[in-house]
Amino acid sequence: MTTQRTEPAQNADERTMLEGWLDYHRETLAWKCEGLTDAQLRTAAVPPSELSLMGLVRHMAEVERGWFRQVLVGDESGPIYYDEEDRDGEFHLTEDDTWQEAHATWRAEIETARRNAAGFGLDDLSRGKSRHSGDPFSLRWIYTHMIEEYARHNGHADLLRECVDGVTGD
């Protein structure tokens, strides 16, 4: 499967632009993982870090869930890969962890995020609150944060991919 990235519109309304940039960065992460084996995707290619491409995808599934389920709509669904004993569980991979499962879980969280966000305007406030201030977040803030989160991790994905097989690209 070839990942199709669509450049965000240059003259769209604000919501379309934010959603376009978020989708662009989601597809960039998928593209960085494309064509690799499970073993390559599990490879922590920049020691001593445990960060891997599959770990990043699992992390972003957790992030999608956290912001669009738990914070935005107040869903009390628990974490997918981590727990209180292993707060970084999404990055602690075993031979049993597969790309098929990680990718499907991440895509399912993205679809849930889209459905949940569709019920909110950009200025609407989340049902969940900040752990730090106790204040809710606007959907605009969540979109902006998610774009930042993906952009930062896509930088990590660039380095990981180059270490795994030498492939580079924007």
PDB file of C-alpha atoms in Angstrom:
ATOM      1  CA  MET A   1       0.000   0.000   0.000  1.00  0.00           C
ATOM      2  CA  THR A   2       1.281   3.445  -0.907  1.00  0.00           C
ATOM      3  CA  THR A   3       0.486   6.212   1.528  1.00  0.00           C
ATOM      4  CA  GLN A   4      -1.129   9.211  -0.125  1.00  0.00           C
ATOM      5  CA  ARG A   5      -0.353  12.541   1.494  1.00  0.00           C
ATOM      6  CA  THR A   6      -2.477  15.503   0.489  1.00  0.00           C
ATOM      7  CA  GLU A   7      -0.955  18.946   0.829  1.00  0.00           C
ATOM      8  CA  PRO A   8      -3.181  21.122   3.017  1.00  0.00           C
ATOM      9  CA  ALA A   9      -5.151  23.798   1.177  1.00  0.00           C
ATOM     10  CA  GLN A  10      -3.475  27.187   1.089  1.00  0.00           C
ATOM     11  CA  ASN A  11      -6.676  29.217   1.148  1.00  0.00           C
ATOM     12  CA  ALA A  12      -9.148  27.195   3.186  1.00  0.00           C
ATOM     13  CA  ASP A  13     -11.170  28.252   6.179  1.00  0.00           C
ATOM     14  CA  GLU A  14      -9.524  27.732   9.556  1.00  0.00           C
ATOM     15  CA  ARG A  15     -11.097  24.379  10.425  1.00  0.00           C
ATOM     16  CA  THR A  16     -10.365  22.875   7.021  1.00  0.00           C
ATOM     17  CA  MET A  17      -6.783  24.101   7.283  1.00  0.00           C
ATOM     18  CA  LEU A  18      -6.264  22.685  10.788  1.00  0.00           C
ATOM     19  CA  GLU A  19      -7.793  19.339   9.830  1.00  0.00           C
ATOM     20  CA  GLY A  20      -5.755  19.315   6.613  1.00  0.00           C
ATOM     21  CA  TRP A  21      -2.471  19.863   8.448  1.00  0.00           C
ATOM     22  CA  LEU A  22      -3.343  17.236  11.050  1.00  0.00           C
ATOM     23  CA  ASP A  23      -4.177  14.679   8.354  1.00  0.00           C
ATOM     24  CA  TYR A  24      -1.006  15.583   6.455  1.00  0.00           C
ATOM     25  CA  HIS A  25       1.106  14.863   9.517  1.00  0.00           C
ATOM     26  CA  ARG A  26      -0.792  11.641  10.253  1.00  0.00           C
ATOM     27  CA  GLU A  27      -0.057  10.444   6.719  1.00  0.00           C
ATOM     28  CA  THR A  28       3.577  11.528   7.018  1.00  0.00           C
ATOM     29  CA  LEU A  29       4.014   9.148   9.955  1.00  0.00           C
ATOM     30  CA  ALA A  30       2.362   6.323   7.994  1.00  0.00           C
ATOM     31  CA  TRP A  31       4.652   7.081   5.034  1.00  0.00           C
ATOM     32  CA  LYS A  32       7.754   6.926   7.232  1.00  0.00           C
ATOM     33  CA  CYS A  33       6.738   3.396   8.282  1.00  0.00           C
ATOM     34  CA  GLU A  34       5.823   2.161   4.814  1.00  0.00           C
ATOM     35  CA  GLY A  35       7.630  -0.823   3.317  1.00  0.00           C
ATOM     36  CA  LEU A  36       9.413  -1.960   6.478  1.00  0.00           C
ATOM     37  CA  THR A  37       9.204  -5.322   8.200  1.00  0.00           C
ATOM     38  CA  ASP A  38       7.874  -5.718  11.723  1.00  0.00           C
ATOM     39  CA  ALA A  39      11.447  -6.247  12.920  1.00  0.00           C
ATOM     40  CA  GLN A  40      12.582  -2.992  11.282  1.00  0.00           C
ATOM     41  CA  LEU A  41       9.594  -1.118  12.702  1.00  0.00           C
ATOM     42  CA  ARG A  42      10.448  -2.414  16.198  1.00  0.00           C
ATOM     43  CA  THR A  43      14.101  -1.377  15.862  1.00  0.00           C
ATOM     44  CA  ALA A  44      15.247   1.240  18.346  1.00  0.00           C
ATOM     45  CA  ALA A  45      17.712   2.721  15.887  1.00  0.00           C
ATOM     46  CA  VAL A  46      19.233   5.514  17.972  1.00  0.00           C
ATOM     47  CA  PRO A  47      20.698   3.986  21.158  1.00  0.00           C
ATOM     48  CA  PRO A  48      20.350   4.377  24.042  1.00  0.00           C
ATOM     49  CA  SER A  49      16.785   5.474  23.223  1.00  0.00           C
ATOM     50  CA  GLU A  50      14.071   2.794  23.012  1.00  0.00           C
ATOM     51  CA  LEU A  51      12.215   4.888  20.427  1.00  0.00           C
ATOM     52  CA  SER A  52      11.137   2.991  17.319  1.00  0.00           C
ATOM     53  CA  LEU A  53       8.788   3.665  14.433  1.00  0.00           C
ATOM     54  CA  MET A  54       6.246   1.152  15.739  1.00  0.00           C
ATOM     55  CA  GLY A  55       6.561   2.695  19.188  1.00  0.00           C
ATOM     56  CA  LEU A  56       5.828   6.124  17.705  1.00  0.00           C
ATOM     57  CA  VAL A  57       2.686   4.813  15.993  1.00  0.00           C
ATOM     58  CA  ARG A  58       1.533   3.191  19.229  1.00  0.00           C
ATOM     59  CA  HIS A  59       2.322   6.431  21.088  1.00  0.00           C
ATOM     60  CA  MET A  60       0.257   8.446  18.620  1.00  0.00           C
ATOM     61  CA  ALA A  61      -2.647   6.021  19.063  1.00  0.00           C
ATOM     62  CA  GLU A  62      -2.453   6.827  22.778  1.00  0.00           C
ATOM     63  CA  VAL A  63      -2.234  10.566  22.063  1.00  0.00           C
ATOM     64  CA  GLU A  64      -5.228  10.473  19.683  1.00  0.00           C
ATOM     65  CA  ARG A  65      -7.193   8.587  22.336  1.00  0.00           C
ATOM     66  CA  GLY A  66      -6.124  10.928  25.110  1.00  0.00           C
ATOM     67  CA  TRP A  67      -7.054  14.169  23.376  1.00  0.00           C
ATOM     68  CA  PHE A  68     -10.061  13.211  21.265  1.00  0.00           C
ATOM     69  CA  ARG A  69     -11.694  10.654  23.558  1.00  0.00           C
ATOM     70  CA  GLN A  70     -10.632  11.347  27.118  1.00  0.00           C
ATOM     71  CA  VAL A  71     -10.234  15.133  26.988  1.00  0.00           C
ATOM     72  CA  LEU A  72     -12.561  16.292  24.209  1.00  0.00           C
ATOM     73  CA  VAL A  73     -15.622  14.155  24.962  1.00  0.00           C
ATOM     74  CA  GLY A  74     -14.847  13.020  28.503  1.00  0.00           C
ATOM     75  CA  ASP A  75     -14.717   9.321  27.583  1.00  0.00           C
ATOM     76  CA  GLU A  76     -13.198   7.355  30.436  1.00  0.00           C
ATOM     77  CA  SER A  77     -11.593   4.722  28.196  1.00  0.00           C
ATOM     78  CA  GLY A  78      -8.274   3.660  29.591  1.00  0.00           C
ATOM     79  CA  PRO A  79      -4.909   3.544  27.882  1.00  0.00           C
ATOM     80  CA  ILE A  80      -4.146   1.054  25.138  1.00  0.00           C
ATOM     81  CA  TYR A  81      -0.504   0.125  25.674  1.00  0.00           C
ATOM     82  CA  TYR A  82       0.653   1.556  28.976  1.00  0.00           C
ATOM     83  CA  ASP A  83      -0.388   1.231  32.594  1.00  0.00           C
ATOM     84  CA  GLU A  84       0.585   2.642  35.976  1.00  0.00           C
ATOM     85  CA  GLU A  85       3.521   0.229  36.265  1.00  0.00           C
ATOM     86  CA  ASP A  86       4.844   0.997  32.774  1.00  0.00           C
ATOM     87  CA  ARG A  87       3.969   4.586  31.838  1.00  0.00           C
ATOM     88  CA  ASP A  88       5.943   4.234  28.576  1.00  0.00           C
ATOM     89  CA  GLY A  89       4.479   0.849  27.628  1.00  0.00           C
ATOM     90  CA  GLU A  90       3.749   1.900  24.054  1.00  0.00           C
ATOM     91  CA  PHE A  91       7.503   2.081  23.464  1.00  0.00           C
ATOM     92  CA  HIS A  92       8.357  -1.249  25.137  1.00  0.00           C
ATOM     93  CA  LEU A  93       7.910  -3.653  22.250  1.00  0.00           C
ATOM     94  CA  THR A  94       8.247  -7.413  22.145  1.00  0.00           C
ATOM     95  CA  GLU A  95       8.555  -9.883  19.270  1.00  0.00           C
ATOM     96  CA  ASP A  96       4.786 -10.427  19.588  1.00  0.00           C
ATOM     97  CA  ASP A  97       3.976  -6.804  18.716  1.00  0.00           C
ATOM     98  CA  THR A  98       3.021  -6.406  15.069  1.00  0.00           C
ATOM     99  CA  TRP A  99       2.659  -3.554  12.623  1.00  0.00           C
ATOM    100  CA  GLN A 100      -0.740  -4.886  11.615  1.00  0.00           C
ATOM    101  CA  GLU A 101      -2.076  -4.468  15.165  1.00  0.00           C
ATOM    102  CA  ALA A 102      -0.346  -1.140  15.856  1.00  0.00           C
ATOM    103  CA  HIS A 103      -1.434   0.354  12.534  1.00  0.00           C
ATOM    104  CA  ALA A 104      -5.039  -0.851  12.869  1.00  0.00           C
ATOM    105  CA  THR A 105      -5.281   0.491  16.420  1.00  0.00           C
ATOM    106  CA  TRP A 106      -3.823   3.860  15.420  1.00  0.00           C
ATOM    107  CA  ARG A 107      -6.177   4.156  12.411  1.00  0.00           C
ATOM    108  CA  ALA A 108      -9.163   3.250  14.595  1.00  0.00           C
ATOM    109  CA  GLU A 109      -8.219   5.990  17.063  1.00  0.00           C
ATOM    110  CA  ILE A 110      -7.908   8.482  14.199  1.00  0.00           C
ATOM    111  CA  GLU A 111     -11.396   7.590  12.964  1.00  0.00           C
ATOM    112  CA  THR A 112     -12.802   7.981  16.469  1.00  0.00           C
ATOM    113  CA  ALA A 113     -11.007  11.330  16.756  1.00  0.00           C
ATOM    114  CA  ARG A 114     -12.624  12.535  13.521  1.00  0.00           C
ATOM    115  CA  ARG A 115     -16.091  11.448  14.650  1.00  0.00           C
ATOM    116  CA  ASN A 116     -15.707  13.046  18.066  1.00  0.00           C
ATOM    117  CA  ALA A 117     -14.316  16.320  16.695  1.00  0.00           C
ATOM    118  CA  ALA A 118     -17.145  16.579  14.150  1.00  0.00           C
ATOM    119  CA  GLY A 119     -19.545  17.299  17.018  1.00  0.00           C
ATOM    120  CA  PHE A 120     -17.585  20.368  18.183  1.00  0.00           C
ATOM    121  CA  GLY A 121     -16.912  23.835  16.829  1.00  0.00           C
ATOM    122  CA  LEU A 122     -13.387  25.229  17.041  1.00  0.00           C
ATOM    123  CA  ASP A 123     -14.345  27.428  19.998  1.00  0.00           C
ATOM    124  CA  ASP A 124     -16.289  24.705  21.824  1.00  0.00           C
ATOM    125  CA  LEU A 125     -14.695  23.550  25.055  1.00  0.00           C
ATOM    126  CA  SER A 126     -13.746  20.017  25.958  1.00  0.00           C
ATOM    127  CA  ARG A 127     -15.650  18.036  28.557  1.00  0.00           C
ATOM    128  CA  GLY A 128     -12.354  16.920  30.103  1.00  0.00           C
ATOM    129  CA  LYS A 129     -10.118  19.385  31.894  1.00  0.00           C
ATOM    130  CA  SER A 130      -6.418  20.159  32.090  1.00  0.00           C
ATOM    131  CA  ARG A 131      -4.558  18.206  34.781  1.00  0.00           C
ATOM    132  CA  HIS A 132      -2.574  21.357  35.522  1.00  0.00           C
ATOM    133  CA  SER A 133      -5.062  24.227  35.467  1.00  0.00           C
ATOM    134  CA  GLY A 134      -8.399  22.434  35.720  1.00  0.00           C
ATOM    135  CA  ASP A 135      -9.595  24.373  32.660  1.00  0.00           C
ATOM    136  CA  PRO A 136     -11.126  22.852  29.522  1.00  0.00           C
ATOM    137  CA  PHE A 137      -9.505  23.087  26.072  1.00  0.00           C
ATOM    138  CA  SER A 138     -11.004  24.457  22.874  1.00  0.00           C
ATOM    139  CA  LEU A 139     -11.059  22.131  19.876  1.00  0.00           C
ATOM    140  CA  ARG A 140      -8.828  24.710  18.146  1.00  0.00           C
ATOM    141  CA  TRP A 141      -6.212  24.246  20.912  1.00  0.00           C
ATOM    142  CA  ILE A 142      -6.432  20.446  20.623  1.00  0.00           C
ATOM    143  CA  TYR A 143      -5.995  20.555  16.829  1.00  0.00           C
ATOM    144  CA  THR A 144      -3.013  22.901  17.145  1.00  0.00           C
ATOM    145  CA  HIS A 145      -1.427  20.728  19.822  1.00  0.00           C
ATOM    146  CA  MET A 146      -1.947  17.562  17.775  1.00  0.00           C
ATOM    147  CA  ILE A 147      -0.295  19.153  14.730  1.00  0.00           C
ATOM    148  CA  GLU A 148       2.669  20.079  16.937  1.00  0.00           C
ATOM    149  CA  GLU A 149       2.792  16.589  18.452  1.00  0.00           C
ATOM    150  CA  TYR A 150       2.842  14.865  15.065  1.00  0.00           C
ATOM    151  CA  ALA A 151       5.328  17.338  13.580  1.00  0.00           C
ATOM    152  CA  ARG A 152       7.762  16.768  16.447  1.00  0.00           C
ATOM    153  CA  HIS A 153       7.462  12.994  16.271  1.00  0.00           C
ATOM    154  CA  ASN A 154       7.714  12.997  12.485  1.00  0.00           C
ATOM    155  CA  GLY A 155      11.136  14.548  12.972  1.00  0.00           C
ATOM    156  CA  HIS A 156      12.009  11.561  15.134  1.00  0.00           C
ATOM    157  CA  ALA A 157      10.534   9.260  12.469  1.00  0.00           C
ATOM    158  CA  ASP A 158      12.801  10.849   9.820  1.00  0.00           C
ATOM    159  CA  LEU A 159      15.897   9.980  11.844  1.00  0.00           C
ATOM    160  CA  LEU A 160      14.679   6.508  12.778  1.00  0.00           C
ATOM    161  CA  ARG A 161      13.831   5.624   9.181  1.00  0.00           C
ATOM    162  CA  GLU A 162      17.193   6.812   7.927  1.00  0.00           C
ATOM    163  CA  CYS A 163      18.956   4.712  10.587  1.00  0.00           C
ATOM    164  CA  VAL A 164      16.868   1.618   9.799  1.00  0.00           C
ATOM    165  CA  ASP A 165      17.302   1.516   6.020  1.00  0.00           C
ATOM    166  CA  GLY A 166      18.843   4.754   4.783  1.00  0.00           C
ATOM    167  CA  VAL A 167      15.634   6.157   3.287  1.00  0.00           C
ATOM    168  CA  THR A 168      15.262   9.912   3.582  1.00  0.00           C
ATOM    169  CA  GLY A 169      12.595  12.343   2.440  1.00  0.00           C
ATOM    170  CA  ASP A 170      10.486  15.262   3.540  1.00  0.00           C
TER     171      ASP A 170
END
